[in-house]
mmCIF file of C-alpha atoms in Angstrom:
data_model
loop_
_atom_site.group_PDB
_atom_site.id
_atom_site.type_symbol
_atom_site.label_atom_id
_atom_site.label_comp_id
_atom_site.label_asym_id
_atom_site.label_seq_id
_atom_site.Cartn_x
_atom_site.Cartn_y
_atom_site.Cartn_z
ATOM 1 C CA ASP O 233 35.915 -14.053 -4.616
ATOM 2 C CA GLN O 234 38.243 -12.041 -2.360
ATOM 3 C CA MET O 235 35.693 -9.275 -1.730
ATOM 4 C CA ALA O 236 33.004 -11.728 -0.604
ATOM 5 C CA SER O 237 35.397 -13.506 1.737
ATOM 6 C CA ALA O 238 36.515 -10.170 3.192
ATOM 7 C CA LEU O 239 32.867 -9.450 4.021
ATOM 8 C CA GLY O 240 32.413 -12.777 5.761
ATOM 9 C CA PRO O 241 30.716 -16.019 4.772
ATOM 10 C CA LYS O 242 27.893 -15.927 2.261
ATOM 11 C CA ARG O 243 24.462 -16.271 3.836
ATOM 12 C CA THR O 244 21.276 -17.615 2.347
ATOM 13 C CA ALA O 245 18.140 -15.467 2.157
ATOM 14 C CA GLN O 246 16.699 -17.402 5.109
ATOM 15 C CA GLU O 247 19.671 -16.402 7.257
ATOM 16 C CA ILE O 248 19.398 -12.689 6.545
ATOM 17 C CA ASP O 249 17.334 -10.835 9.118
ATOM 18 C CA GLY O 250 16.064 -7.767 7.284
ATOM 19 C CA PRO O 251 13.450 -5.228 8.276
ATOM 20 C CA GLN O 252 10.015 -6.712 8.870
ATOM 21 C CA PRO O 253 6.569 -5.105 8.494
ATOM 22 C CA GLY O 254 5.767 -3.218 11.674
ATOM 23 C CA ASP O 255 9.410 -2.490 12.520
ATOM 24 C CA THR O 256 10.084 1.150 13.378
ATOM 25 C CA PHE O 257 13.341 3.058 13.145
ATOM 26 C CA SER O 258 13.981 6.461 14.664
ATOM 27 C CA LEU O 259 16.112 9.217 13.203
ATOM 28 C CA GLY O 260 16.179 11.845 15.922
ATOM 29 C CA GLU O 261 12.506 12.670 16.489
ATOM 30 C CA ASP O 262 11.552 11.330 13.046
ATOM 31 C CA GLN O 263 10.341 7.807 12.477
ATOM 32 C CA PHE O 264 10.326 5.223 9.702
ATOM 33 C CA VAL O 265 7.762 2.413 9.789
ATOM 34 C CA VAL O 266 8.267 -0.671 7.604
ATOM 35 C CA LEU O 267 5.006 -1.543 5.803
ATOM 36 C CA GLY O 268 6.249 -4.106 3.315
ATOM 37 C CA PRO O 269 6.996 -6.410 1.696
ATOM 38 C CA LEU O 270 4.450 -8.657 3.368
ATOM 39 C CA SER O 271 5.492 -11.858 1.607
ATOM 40 C CA GLU O 272 8.738 -13.584 0.714
ATOM 41 C CA ASP O 273 7.022 -15.492 -2.097
ATOM 42 C CA TYR O 274 6.028 -12.853 -4.645
ATOM 43 C CA SER O 275 6.379 -14.177 -8.179
ATOM 44 C CA GLU O 276 7.137 -10.638 -9.389
ATOM 45 C CA VAL O 277 10.314 -9.368 -7.680
ATOM 46 C CA ASN O 278 9.105 -5.739 -7.744
ATOM 47 C CA ASN O 279 6.467 -6.655 -5.165
ATOM 48 C CA SER O 280 9.319 -7.458 -2.771
ATOM 49 C CA SER O 281 10.300 -3.781 -2.625
ATOM 50 C CA LEU O 282 10.827 -2.257 0.788
ATOM 51 C CA VAL O 283 7.895 0.043 1.594
ATOM 52 C CA LEU O 284 8.479 2.719 4.246
ATOM 53 C CA ARG O 285 6.324 5.422 5.791
ATOM 54 C CA TYR O 286 8.403 8.341 7.049
ATOM 55 C CA VAL O 287 6.989 10.757 9.632
ATOM 56 C CA HIS O 288 8.537 14.155 10.422
ATOM 57 C CA GLY O 289 6.281 15.926 12.906
ATOM 58 C CA GLN O 290 2.954 16.252 11.099
ATOM 59 C CA THR O 291 4.456 15.568 7.657
ATOM 60 C CA SER O 292 4.494 12.059 6.209
ATOM 61 C CA ILE O 293 5.981 10.489 3.083
ATOM 62 C CA LEU O 294 5.282 7.020 1.710
ATOM 63 C CA PHE O 295 8.251 5.428 -0.079
ATOM 64 C CA THR O 296 7.047 2.554 -2.265
ATOM 65 C CA GLY O 297 10.014 1.336 -4.280
ATOM 66 C CA ASP O 298 8.882 -0.690 -7.309
ATOM 67 C CA MET O 299 5.879 -2.295 -5.597
ATOM 68 C CA GLN O 300 3.095 -3.359 -7.903
ATOM 69 C CA ALA O 301 -0.655 -3.975 -7.546
ATOM 70 C CA LYS O 302 -0.286 -7.269 -5.600
ATOM 71 C CA SER O 303 1.899 -5.672 -2.927
ATOM 72 C CA GLU O 304 -0.393 -2.618 -2.804
ATOM 73 C CA LYS O 305 -3.379 -4.914 -2.134
ATOM 74 C CA ASP O 306 -1.492 -6.889 0.514
ATOM 75 C CA ILE O 307 -0.531 -3.702 2.358
ATOM 76 C CA LEU O 308 -4.106 -2.399 2.203
ATOM 77 C CA ASP O 309 -5.395 -5.768 3.458
ATOM 78 C CA SER O 310 -2.986 -5.522 6.422
ATOM 79 C CA TYR O 311 -4.593 -2.242 7.530
ATOM 80 C CA ALA O 312 -1.149 -0.618 7.659
ATOM 81 C CA PRO O 313 -1.168 3.183 8.094
ATOM 82 C CA VAL O 314 -0.562 4.177 4.467
ATOM 83 C CA GLN O 315 -1.986 7.718 4.471
ATOM 84 C CA ALA O 316 0.738 10.226 3.608
ATOM 85 C CA ASP O 317 1.101 13.847 2.546
ATOM 86 C CA ILE O 318 3.591 12.867 -0.152
ATOM 87 C CA LEU O 319 3.709 9.651 -2.173
ATOM 88 C CA LYS O 320 6.848 8.519 -3.967
ATOM 89 C CA ALA O 321 5.057 6.982 -6.949
ATOM 90 C CA PRO O 322 5.266 3.197 -7.049
ATOM 91 C CA HIS O 323 7.346 1.683 -9.871
ATOM 92 C CA HIS O 324 8.166 5.007 -11.578
ATOM 93 C CA GLY O 325 4.504 5.653 -12.408
ATOM 94 C CA SER O 326 4.029 2.319 -14.190
ATOM 95 C CA ASP O 327 0.511 1.053 -14.862
ATOM 96 C CA THR O 328 1.430 -2.125 -12.946
ATOM 97 C CA SER O 329 0.872 -0.104 -9.776
ATOM 98 C CA SER O 330 -0.896 3.019 -8.445
ATOM 99 C CA THR O 331 -4.220 1.212 -8.241
ATOM 100 C CA GLN O 332 -7.271 3.333 -7.507
ATOM 101 C CA ALA O 333 -7.825 1.688 -4.098
ATOM 102 C CA PHE O 334 -4.215 2.247 -3.060
ATOM 103 C CA LEU O 335 -4.196 5.887 -4.160
ATOM 104 C CA GLU O 336 -7.472 6.581 -2.360
ATOM 105 C CA ALA O 337 -6.069 5.057 0.848
ATOM 106 C CA VAL O 338 -2.785 6.999 0.689
ATOM 107 C CA ASN O 339 -4.598 10.168 -0.399
ATOM 108 C CA PRO O 340 -1.484 12.335 -0.756
ATOM 109 C CA GLN O 341 -1.470 16.005 -1.647
ATOM 110 C CA ASP O 342 1.634 15.502 -3.769
ATOM 111 C CA VAL O 343 3.171 12.670 -5.782
ATOM 112 C CA ILE O 344 6.822 12.517 -6.771
ATOM 113 C CA ILE O 345 7.673 10.324 -9.738
ATOM 114 C CA SER O 346 11.304 9.275 -9.951
ATOM 115 C CA VAL O 347 11.787 8.501 -13.632
ATOM 116 C CA GLY O 348 14.472 8.957 -16.269
ATOM 117 C CA LEU O 349 14.055 11.301 -19.218
ATOM 118 C CA ASN O 350 12.986 9.534 -22.446
ATOM 119 C CA ASN O 351 13.177 6.117 -20.748
ATOM 120 C CA ASP O 352 12.674 2.930 -22.777
ATOM 121 C CA TYR O 353 9.639 1.937 -20.691
ATOM 122 C CA ARG O 354 7.655 5.079 -21.644
ATOM 123 C CA LEU O 355 7.101 5.900 -17.990
ATOM 124 C CA PRO O 356 5.207 7.361 -16.345
ATOM 125 C CA SER O 357 2.076 5.767 -17.775
ATOM 126 C CA GLU O 358 -0.516 8.170 -19.203
ATOM 127 C CA ASP O 359 -3.254 6.189 -17.438
ATOM 128 C CA VAL O 360 -1.518 6.619 -14.087
ATOM 129 C CA LEU O 361 -0.977 10.338 -14.683
ATOM 130 C CA LYS O 362 -4.700 10.701 -15.453
ATOM 131 C CA ARG O 363 -5.531 8.776 -12.278
ATOM 132 C CA TYR O 364 -3.366 11.157 -10.215
ATOM 133 C CA GLU O 365 -4.927 14.182 -11.898
ATOM 134 C CA LYS O 366 -8.490 12.919 -11.388
ATOM 135 C CA LEU O 367 -7.768 12.444 -7.669
ATOM 136 C CA GLY O 368 -6.407 16.008 -7.447
ATOM 137 C CA PHE O 369 -2.780 15.143 -6.624
ATOM 138 C CA SER O 370 -0.005 17.573 -7.602
ATOM 139 C CA VAL O 371 2.667 15.686 -9.561
ATOM 140 C CA TYR O 372 6.411 16.358 -9.598
ATOM 141 C CA ARG O 373 8.524 14.387 -12.087
ATOM 142 C CA THR O 374 12.294 14.017 -12.054
ATOM 143 C CA ASP O 375 12.346 13.633 -15.854
ATOM 144 C CA GLN O 376 10.917 17.160 -16.137
ATOM 145 C CA LEU O 377 12.294 18.871 -13.033
ATOM 146 C CA GLY O 378 15.537 17.068 -12.205
ATOM 147 C CA THR O 379 16.340 16.670 -8.516
ATOM 148 C CA ILE O 380 13.378 17.242 -6.223
ATOM 149 C CA LEU O 381 13.901 18.435 -2.650
ATOM 150 C CA ILE O 382 11.334 18.351 0.141
ATOM 151 C CA GLU O 383 11.783 20.779 3.033
ATOM 152 C CA SER O 384 9.673 20.528 6.167
ATOM 153 C CA ASP O 385 9.531 22.167 9.577
ATOM 154 C CA GLY O 386 7.391 19.282 10.810
ATOM 155 C CA VAL O 387 4.162 21.197 10.215
ATOM 156 C CA HIS O 388 4.411 22.587 6.688
ATOM 157 C CA TYR O 389 6.497 21.349 3.787
ATOM 158 C CA THR O 390 7.705 22.781 0.511
ATOM 159 C CA ILE O 391 8.744 20.913 -2.614
ATOM 160 C CA HIS O 392 11.628 22.454 -4.600
ATOM 161 C CA ASN O 393 13.498 21.489 -7.736
#
């Protein structure tokens, strides 16, 4: 494959040095902290999603990718700082994630669900939506609102669509 050879030799997964839990990356005064994945041996590939906590002044966002319950438990067991003002819903609001324990630990004010309109998976899950509602989280869904924008001055933030 000409494209692969132009990019250099192929490397195995063991040779790739990706972000590791605990790594931090700065973007100006803002910071990203890598929280997961905590294992390279998850049987369900979604649990291998990169999990990042972003901090802008006093505002924080937890990006969860497609992590599921196993990865949520592993991150909680690691005592990682998961609390965030805004949670990007794990796995598009699927009932394979957003466990009660995880949601209580993150304790966001707002949850953003990135999900396609009329998707084949019937996401987000009604059970997960009820869980969010019971915990008092405000929910913003891309299938209903389209693009969602978060603006922050580092103290306060506003969510727009």
